[in-house]
PDB file of C-alpha atoms in Angstrom:
ATOM      1  CA  MET A   1      -0.680  12.671 -21.188  1.00  0.00           C
ATOM      2  CA  THR A   2       0.763   9.439 -19.968  1.00  0.00           C
ATOM      3  CA  THR A   3       4.149   9.573 -18.350  1.00  0.00           C
ATOM      4  CA  GLY A   4       6.665   7.373 -16.655  1.00  0.00           C
ATOM      5  CA  LEU A   5       5.375   3.845 -16.442  1.00  0.00           C
ATOM      6  CA  GLY A   6       3.535   3.342 -19.703  1.00  0.00           C
ATOM      7  CA  THR A   7       4.032   0.904 -22.494  1.00  0.00           C
ATOM      8  CA  ALA A   8       7.132   2.360 -24.040  1.00  0.00           C
ATOM      9  CA  PRO A   9       8.048   0.245 -27.093  1.00  0.00           C
ATOM     10  CA  GLY A  10      10.730  -2.282 -26.382  1.00  0.00           C
ATOM     11  CA  ARG A  11      10.793  -1.557 -22.684  1.00  0.00           C
ATOM     12  CA  ALA A  12      10.845  -4.529 -20.317  1.00  0.00           C
ATOM     13  CA  TYR A  13       8.594  -4.423 -17.277  1.00  0.00           C
ATOM     14  CA  THR A  14      10.778  -6.205 -14.833  1.00  0.00           C
ATOM     15  CA  ALA A  15      11.873  -3.273 -12.750  1.00  0.00           C
ATOM     16  CA  THR A  16       9.154  -0.681 -12.897  1.00  0.00           C
ATOM     17  CA  VAL A  17       7.475  -0.838  -9.530  1.00  0.00           C
ATOM     18  CA  ASP A  18       9.646   0.510  -6.862  1.00  0.00           C
ATOM     19  CA  PHE A  19       9.837   3.430  -4.540  1.00  0.00           C
ATOM     20  CA  ASP A  20       9.686   5.873  -7.436  1.00  0.00           C
ATOM     21  CA  ALA A  21       6.724   4.133  -9.066  1.00  0.00           C
ATOM     22  CA  LEU A  22       4.634   4.335  -5.927  1.00  0.00           C
ATOM     23  CA  LYS A  23       5.634   7.958  -5.563  1.00  0.00           C
ATOM     24  CA  GLN A  24       4.375   8.609  -9.081  1.00  0.00           C
ATOM     25  CA  VAL A  25       1.018   7.011  -8.252  1.00  0.00           C
ATOM     26  CA  LEU A  26       0.638   8.998  -5.043  1.00  0.00           C
ATOM     27  CA  ALA A  27       1.772  12.235  -6.690  1.00  0.00           C
ATOM     28  CA  ALA A  28      -0.962  11.663  -9.277  1.00  0.00           C
ATOM     29  CA  PHE A  29      -3.524  11.135  -6.504  1.00  0.00           C
ATOM     30  CA  GLU A  30      -2.508  14.443  -4.962  1.00  0.00           C
ATOM     31  CA  ARG A  31      -2.487  16.266  -8.283  1.00  0.00           C
ATOM     32  CA  GLU A  32      -5.962  15.017  -9.212  1.00  0.00           C
ATOM     33  CA  GLY A  33      -7.446  15.625  -5.764  1.00  0.00           C
ATOM     34  CA  VAL A  34      -8.292  11.995  -5.030  1.00  0.00           C
ATOM     35  CA  ARG A  35      -9.703  11.597  -1.518  1.00  0.00           C
ATOM     36  CA  TYR A  36      -7.901   8.542  -0.196  1.00  0.00           C
ATOM     37  CA  ALA A  37      -6.120   7.072   2.792  1.00  0.00           C
ATOM     38  CA  ILE A  38      -3.226   4.627   2.590  1.00  0.00           C
ATOM     39  CA  PHE A  39      -3.429   1.680   4.947  1.00  0.00           C
ATOM     40  CA  GLY A  40      -1.723  -1.709   5.202  1.00  0.00           C
ATOM     41  CA  ALA A  41       2.020  -2.249   4.917  1.00  0.00           C
ATOM     42  CA  ALA A  42       2.626   0.978   2.994  1.00  0.00           C
ATOM     43  CA  ALA A  43       1.101   2.886   5.913  1.00  0.00           C
ATOM     44  CA  LEU A  44       3.400   1.060   8.313  1.00  0.00           C
ATOM     45  CA  ASN A  45       6.334   2.235   6.191  1.00  0.00           C
ATOM     46  CA  LEU A  46       5.122   5.823   6.241  1.00  0.00           C
ATOM     47  CA  HIS A  47       4.760   5.744  10.020  1.00  0.00           C
ATOM     48  CA  GLY A  48       8.402   4.807  10.315  1.00  0.00           C
ATOM     49  CA  LEU A  49       8.898   1.054   9.976  1.00  0.00           C
ATOM     50  CA  ALA A  50      10.479   0.160   6.633  1.00  0.00           C
ATOM     51  CA  ARG A  51       8.921  -3.028   5.330  1.00  0.00           C
ATOM     52  CA  PHE A  52       8.834  -4.693   1.908  1.00  0.00           C
ATOM     53  CA  THR A  53       5.428  -4.674   0.294  1.00  0.00           C
ATOM     54  CA  GLU A  54       4.112  -5.732  -3.066  1.00  0.00           C
ATOM     55  CA  ASP A  55       0.924  -3.745  -2.879  1.00  0.00           C
ATOM     56  CA  LEU A  56      -0.446  -0.318  -2.121  1.00  0.00           C
ATOM     57  CA  ASP A  57      -3.649  -0.473  -0.064  1.00  0.00           C
ATOM     58  CA  VAL A  58      -5.872   2.540  -0.488  1.00  0.00           C
ATOM     59  CA  PHE A  59      -9.184   3.362   1.138  1.00  0.00           C
ATOM     60  CA  LEU A  60     -11.209   5.609  -1.130  1.00  0.00           C
ATOM     61  CA  GLU A  61     -13.970   8.069  -0.312  1.00  0.00           C
ATOM     62  CA  PRO A  62     -16.966   6.341  -1.884  1.00  0.00           C
ATOM     63  CA  THR A  63     -18.288   8.842  -4.402  1.00  0.00           C
ATOM     64  CA  ALA A  64     -18.561   8.563  -8.173  1.00  0.00           C
ATOM     65  CA  ASP A  65     -16.564  11.799  -8.608  1.00  0.00           C
ATOM     66  CA  ASN A  66     -13.741  10.471  -6.487  1.00  0.00           C
ATOM     67  CA  ILE A  67     -13.581   7.216  -8.403  1.00  0.00           C
ATOM     68  CA  GLU A  68     -13.396   9.214 -11.609  1.00  0.00           C
ATOM     69  CA  ARG A  69     -10.477  11.177 -10.128  1.00  0.00           C
ATOM     70  CA  LEU A  70      -8.796   7.877  -9.255  1.00  0.00           C
ATOM     71  CA  ARG A  71      -9.110   6.685 -12.850  1.00  0.00           C
ATOM     72  CA  THR A  72      -7.730   9.984 -14.138  1.00  0.00           C
ATOM     73  CA  ALA A  73      -4.791   9.792 -11.754  1.00  0.00           C
ATOM     74  CA  LEU A  74      -3.943   6.203 -12.654  1.00  0.00           C
ATOM     75  CA  SER A  75      -4.261   6.942 -16.359  1.00  0.00           C
ATOM     76  CA  SER A  76      -1.716   9.735 -15.999  1.00  0.00           C
ATOM     77  CA  VAL A  77       0.820   7.180 -14.759  1.00  0.00           C
ATOM     78  CA  PHE A  78      -0.066   3.975 -16.604  1.00  0.00           C
ATOM     79  CA  ASP A  79      -0.908   3.728 -20.284  1.00  0.00           C
ATOM     80  CA  ASP A  80      -3.495   1.037 -19.678  1.00  0.00           C
ATOM     81  CA  PRO A  81      -7.056   0.892 -21.063  1.00  0.00           C
ATOM     82  CA  SER A  82      -8.081  -1.590 -18.374  1.00  0.00           C
ATOM     83  CA  ILE A  83      -8.171   1.294 -15.881  1.00  0.00           C
ATOM     84  CA  ALA A  84     -11.614   2.050 -17.331  1.00  0.00           C
ATOM     85  CA  ASP A  85     -12.766  -1.200 -15.702  1.00  0.00           C
ATOM     86  CA  ILE A  86     -12.442   0.410 -12.283  1.00  0.00           C
ATOM     87  CA  THR A  87     -16.025   1.597 -11.993  1.00  0.00           C
ATOM     88  CA  ALA A  88     -18.240   3.396  -9.528  1.00  0.00           C
ATOM     89  CA  ALA A  89     -20.922   0.783 -10.176  1.00  0.00           C
ATOM     90  CA  ASP A  90     -18.641  -1.866  -8.709  1.00  0.00           C
ATOM     91  CA  LEU A  91     -16.978   0.100  -5.935  1.00  0.00           C
ATOM     92  CA  LEU A  92     -20.223   1.683  -4.755  1.00  0.00           C
ATOM     93  CA  GLY A  93     -22.157  -1.522  -5.303  1.00  0.00           C
ATOM     94  CA  ASP A  94     -21.447  -5.187  -4.732  1.00  0.00           C
ATOM     95  CA  TYR A  95     -17.667  -5.039  -5.177  1.00  0.00           C
ATOM     96  CA  PRO A  96     -16.157  -2.665  -2.597  1.00  0.00           C
ATOM     97  CA  ALA A  97     -12.715  -4.234  -3.088  1.00  0.00           C
ATOM     98  CA  VAL A  98     -10.998  -3.812  -6.448  1.00  0.00           C
ATOM     99  CA  GLN A  99      -7.472  -4.843  -7.284  1.00  0.00           C
ATOM    100  CA  TYR A 100      -5.607  -3.157 -10.114  1.00  0.00           C
ATOM    101  CA  VAL A 101      -2.444  -4.759 -11.485  1.00  0.00           C
ATOM    102  CA  PRO A 102      -0.551  -2.403 -13.804  1.00  0.00           C
ATOM    103  CA  PRO A 103       1.040  -3.728 -17.000  1.00  0.00           C
ATOM    104  CA  SER A 104       4.315  -4.371 -15.173  1.00  0.00           C
ATOM    105  CA  GLY A 105       2.656  -7.094 -13.088  1.00  0.00           C
ATOM    106  CA  THR A 106       5.115  -6.404 -10.309  1.00  0.00           C
ATOM    107  CA  PHE A 107       2.715  -4.956  -7.763  1.00  0.00           C
ATOM    108  CA  HIS A 108      -0.960  -4.349  -7.225  1.00  0.00           C
ATOM    109  CA  LEU A 109      -3.080  -1.480  -6.031  1.00  0.00           C
ATOM    110  CA  ASP A 110      -5.879  -2.609  -3.725  1.00  0.00           C
ATOM    111  CA  VAL A 111      -8.729  -0.122  -3.585  1.00  0.00           C
ATOM    112  CA  LEU A 112     -11.438  -0.355  -0.932  1.00  0.00           C
ATOM    113  CA  THR A 113     -14.533   1.727  -0.399  1.00  0.00           C
ATOM    114  CA  ARG A 114     -15.603  -0.110   2.738  1.00  0.00           C
ATOM    115  CA  LEU A 115     -14.193  -2.805   4.962  1.00  0.00           C
ATOM    116  CA  GLY A 116     -17.005  -5.116   6.000  1.00  0.00           C
ATOM    117  CA  GLU A 117     -19.143  -3.594   8.709  1.00  0.00           C
ATOM    118  CA  ALA A 118     -16.082  -2.459  10.620  1.00  0.00           C
ATOM    119  CA  PHE A 119     -14.809   0.530   8.669  1.00  0.00           C
ATOM    120  CA  ALA A 120     -16.146   3.077   6.241  1.00  0.00           C
ATOM    121  CA  PHE A 121     -14.069   5.954   4.902  1.00  0.00           C
ATOM    122  CA  SER A 122     -15.750   8.333   7.331  1.00  0.00           C
ATOM    123  CA  ASP A 123     -14.643   6.138  10.249  1.00  0.00           C
ATOM    124  CA  LEU A 124     -10.957   6.517   9.475  1.00  0.00           C
ATOM    125  CA  GLU A 125      -8.612   8.801  11.340  1.00  0.00           C
ATOM    126  CA  VAL A 126      -6.494  10.198   8.511  1.00  0.00           C
ATOM    127  CA  VAL A 127      -3.251  12.147   8.860  1.00  0.00           C
ATOM    128  CA  ARG A 128      -1.016  13.856   6.333  1.00  0.00           C
ATOM    129  CA  ALA A 129       2.428  12.305   6.352  1.00  0.00           C
ATOM    130  CA  PRO A 130       5.661  12.902   4.463  1.00  0.00           C
ATOM    131  CA  PHE A 131       6.685  10.450   1.780  1.00  0.00           C
ATOM    132  CA  ASP A 132      10.089  11.667   0.667  1.00  0.00           C
ATOM    133  CA  ASP A 133       9.313  14.979  -1.054  1.00  0.00           C
ATOM    134  CA  LEU A 134       5.540  14.365  -1.149  1.00  0.00           C
ATOM    135  CA  THR A 135       2.894  14.726   1.508  1.00  0.00           C
ATOM    136  CA  VAL A 136       0.268  11.991   1.381  1.00  0.00           C
ATOM    137  CA  SER A 137      -2.846  10.861   3.258  1.00  0.00           C
ATOM    138  CA  VAL A 138      -2.450   7.843   5.489  1.00  0.00           C
ATOM    139  CA  VAL A 139      -4.526   6.336   8.276  1.00  0.00           C
ATOM    140  CA  SER A 140      -3.264   7.249  11.722  1.00  0.00           C
ATOM    141  CA  PRO A 141      -1.236   4.723  13.704  1.00  0.00           C
ATOM    142  CA  ARG A 142      -4.262   4.161  15.921  1.00  0.00           C
ATOM    143  CA  THR A 143      -6.586   3.449  12.985  1.00  0.00           C
ATOM    144  CA  LEU A 144      -3.947   1.207  11.409  1.00  0.00           C
ATOM    145  CA  TYR A 145      -3.691  -0.667  14.693  1.00  0.00           C
ATOM    146  CA  LEU A 146      -7.462  -1.153  14.855  1.00  0.00           C
ATOM    147  CA  MET A 147      -7.550  -2.350  11.244  1.00  0.00           C
ATOM    148  CA  LYS A 148      -4.790  -4.893  11.846  1.00  0.00           C
ATOM    149  CA  ARG A 149      -5.704  -6.000  15.358  1.00  0.00           C
ATOM    150  CA  ASP A 150      -8.703  -8.161  14.542  1.00  0.00           C
ATOM    151  CA  THR A 151      -7.619  -9.743  11.285  1.00  0.00           C
ATOM    152  CA  VAL A 152      -6.776 -13.433  10.998  1.00  0.00           C
ATOM    153  CA  ARG A 153      -3.373 -13.045   9.361  1.00  0.00           C
ATOM    154  CA  LEU A 154      -0.487 -13.547  11.750  1.00  0.00           C
ATOM    155  CA  LYS A 155       1.630 -10.855  10.129  1.00  0.00           C
ATOM    156  CA  ASP A 156      -1.153  -8.324  10.741  1.00  0.00           C
ATOM    157  CA  LYS A 157      -1.358  -9.295  14.394  1.00  0.00           C
ATOM    158  CA  ALA A 158       2.412  -8.897  14.689  1.00  0.00           C
ATOM    159  CA  ASP A 159       2.196  -5.470  13.038  1.00  0.00           C
ATOM    160  CA  ALA A 160      -0.609  -4.503  15.431  1.00  0.00           C
ATOM    161  CA  ALA A 161       1.572  -5.425  18.402  1.00  0.00           C
ATOM    162  CA  LEU A 162       4.447  -3.309  17.039  1.00  0.00           C
ATOM    163  CA  LEU A 163       2.152  -0.327  16.467  1.00  0.00           C
ATOM    164  CA  LYS A 164       0.655  -0.606  19.931  1.00  0.00           C
ATOM    165  CA  GLU A 165       4.058  -0.558  21.550  1.00  0.00           C
ATOM    166  CA  ARG A 166       5.553   2.166  19.368  1.00  0.00           C
ATOM    167  CA  PHE A 167       2.639   4.593  19.615  1.00  0.00           C
ATOM    168  CA  HIS A 168       1.450   3.686  23.132  1.00  0.00           C
ATOM    169  CA  ILE A 169      -2.010   2.884  21.857  1.00  0.00           C
ATOM    170  CA  GLU A 170      -4.669   2.216  24.461  1.00  0.00           C
ATOM    171  CA  GLU A 171      -7.459  -0.245  23.786  1.00  0.00           C
ATOM    172  CA  PRO A 172     -10.754   1.475  22.972  1.00  0.00           C
TER     173      PRO A 172
ATOM    174  CA  MET B   1      28.521  -0.574   7.137  1.00  0.00           C
ATOM    175  CA  PRO B   2      29.799  -0.425  10.702  1.00  0.00           C
ATOM    176  CA  VAL B   3      29.908  -3.519  12.855  1.00  0.00           C
ATOM    177  CA  ARG B   4      27.093  -3.690  15.410  1.00  0.00           C
ATOM    178  CA  LYS B   5      27.205  -6.055  18.341  1.00  0.00           C
ATOM    179  CA  PHE B   6      24.293  -7.557  20.286  1.00  0.00           C
ATOM    180  CA  ARG B   7      24.043  -9.537  23.473  1.00  0.00           C
ATOM    181  CA  SER B   8      21.185 -11.721  22.189  1.00  0.00           C
ATOM    182  CA  VAL B   9      19.333 -12.689  19.028  1.00  0.00           C
ATOM    183  CA  ALA B  10      16.202 -11.066  20.435  1.00  0.00           C
ATOM    184  CA  GLU B  11      18.046  -7.775  20.698  1.00  0.00           C
ATOM    185  CA  LEU B  12      19.332  -8.178  17.160  1.00  0.00           C
ATOM    186  CA  ASN B  13      15.860  -8.640  15.716  1.00  0.00           C
ATOM    187  CA  GLN B  14      14.277  -5.533  17.196  1.00  0.00           C
ATOM    188  CA  PRO B  15      12.425  -3.456  14.575  1.00  0.00           C
ATOM    189  CA  ILE B  16      14.086  -0.199  13.669  1.00  0.00           C
ATOM    190  CA  TRP B  17      11.591   2.642  13.728  1.00  0.00           C
ATOM    191  CA  ARG B  18      12.471   5.939  12.155  1.00  0.00           C
ATOM    192  CA  GLN B  19      10.755   9.289  12.281  1.00  0.00           C
ATOM    193  CA  PRO B  20       8.504  10.119   9.316  1.00  0.00           C
ATOM    194  CA  GLY B  21      10.347  12.759   7.311  1.00  0.00           C
ATOM    195  CA  ASP B  22      13.777  11.350   8.163  1.00  0.00           C
ATOM    196  CA  PRO B  23      15.599  10.870   4.831  1.00  0.00           C
ATOM    197  CA  ALA B  24      17.049   7.628   6.218  1.00  0.00           C
ATOM    198  CA  LEU B  25      13.526   6.170   6.332  1.00  0.00           C
ATOM    199  CA  TYR B  26      13.001   6.741   2.612  1.00  0.00           C
ATOM    200  CA  ARG B  27      16.478   5.516   1.703  1.00  0.00           C
ATOM    201  CA  THR B  28      15.775   2.342   3.658  1.00  0.00           C
ATOM    202  CA  MET B  29      12.346   1.905   2.076  1.00  0.00           C
ATOM    203  CA  ALA B  30      13.770   2.349  -1.416  1.00  0.00           C
ATOM    204  CA  ALA B  31      16.633  -0.074  -0.783  1.00  0.00           C
ATOM    205  CA  LEU B  32      14.399  -2.649   0.880  1.00  0.00           C
ATOM    206  CA  TRP B  33      11.745  -2.542  -1.827  1.00  0.00           C
ATOM    207  CA  ASP B  34      14.407  -2.748  -4.508  1.00  0.00           C
ATOM    208  CA  THR B  35      15.949  -5.799  -2.864  1.00  0.00           C
ATOM    209  CA  GLY B  36      12.551  -7.421  -2.442  1.00  0.00           C
ATOM    210  CA  ARG B  37      11.715  -6.839  -6.073  1.00  0.00           C
ATOM    211  CA  ARG B  38      14.976  -8.431  -7.170  1.00  0.00           C
ATOM    212  CA  LEU B  39      14.479 -11.461  -4.952  1.00  0.00           C
ATOM    213  CA  GLN B  40      10.886 -12.268  -5.730  1.00  0.00           C
ATOM    214  CA  THR B  41      10.016 -13.665  -9.123  1.00  0.00           C
ATOM    215  CA  ARG B  42       6.256 -13.530  -8.688  1.00  0.00           C
ATOM    216  CA  ARG B  43       4.366 -11.496 -11.226  1.00  0.00           C
ATOM    217  CA  PHE B  44       0.662 -10.707 -11.252  1.00  0.00           C
ATOM    218  CA  ALA B  45      -1.511 -10.898 -14.326  1.00  0.00           C
ATOM    219  CA  PRO B  46      -2.242  -7.285 -15.298  1.00  0.00           C
ATOM    220  CA  GLY B  47      -5.818  -6.082 -15.172  1.00  0.00           C
ATOM    221  CA  VAL B  48      -8.662  -5.149 -12.853  1.00  0.00           C
ATOM    222  CA  TYR B  49     -10.139  -7.687 -10.436  1.00  0.00           C
ATOM    223  CA  ARG B  50     -13.174  -7.115  -8.255  1.00  0.00           C
ATOM    224  CA  PHE B  51     -14.126  -8.721  -4.971  1.00  0.00           C
ATOM    225  CA  ARG B  52     -17.034  -8.682  -2.586  1.00  0.00           C
ATOM    226  CA  ASP B  53     -14.778  -8.151   0.436  1.00  0.00           C
ATOM    227  CA  ILE B  54     -11.142  -7.760   1.436  1.00  0.00           C
ATOM    228  CA  ALA B  55     -10.864 -11.387   2.568  1.00  0.00           C
ATOM    229  CA  ALA B  56     -11.608 -12.569  -0.958  1.00  0.00           C
ATOM    230  CA  LEU B  57      -9.139 -10.030  -2.339  1.00  0.00           C
ATOM    231  CA  GLU B  58      -6.348 -11.120   0.004  1.00  0.00           C
ATOM    232  CA  SER B  59      -7.036 -14.770  -0.671  1.00  0.00           C
ATOM    233  CA  ALA B  60      -6.882 -14.214  -4.425  1.00  0.00           C
ATOM    234  CA  ALA B  61      -3.609 -12.319  -4.151  1.00  0.00           C
ATOM    235  CA  ASP B  62      -2.039 -15.065  -2.061  1.00  0.00           C
ATOM    236  CA  ASP B  63      -3.288 -17.928  -4.213  1.00  0.00           C
ATOM    237  CA  ARG B  64      -2.758 -16.448  -7.640  1.00  0.00           C
ATOM    238  CA  PRO B  65      -0.284 -18.498  -9.669  1.00  0.00           C
ATOM    239  CA  PRO B  66       2.800 -16.812 -11.067  1.00  0.00           C
ATOM    240  CA  HIS B  67       2.240 -14.915 -14.281  1.00  0.00           C
ATOM    241  CA  GLN B  68       4.881 -15.252 -16.944  1.00  0.00           C
ATOM    242  CA  GLY B  69       4.507 -11.885 -18.537  1.00  0.00           C
TER     243      GLY B  69
END
């Protein structure tokens, strides 16, 4: 059954993705047993620094079963046939980065199964963290720091500096 | 909102960290995201997009023209 954010007749899509929408997505992940880890700006929020973000970055355990669970979870939130285009053939093959934009068009879900040669799912330090009344899986502050430290984007370097100071992270 | 006073701009711009689990963190996140959503007019074209690496994904997200949906 599709709930919440689907294509209700006559409903505008201008205000669908917000705190509650992301909670619905993550609640669906938990319900369906998706093996995932949030990283990026959403992870920074969950570690205590509120920050606007227009995407949810998720690292996914790279198995066909897990990708099927992801599709099931997303389909329980969004009434969107394009979710079927998120495939194991891509994510386990030549396209380890897939971006899903729900019908609202107001945010995107970035799904990774590997990050270059630097990170695989098994390399991540993952912690369980509160997200309002949910508990979700998020990379640890240290892993988030390492992911942001060596990127080219200035905002990531600034985030890395904040994480290092806040969590007293030592260089490896 | 109470008045807060600072001795310098640098002090004013310090990030405010909160403890995970603190209800104030989630209230702030919700309010901030709501404000951001109201202020930005950018929309993304719905669908599934695939990329060979995260650099290509980030570049596409940054360069994508507004979608009038």
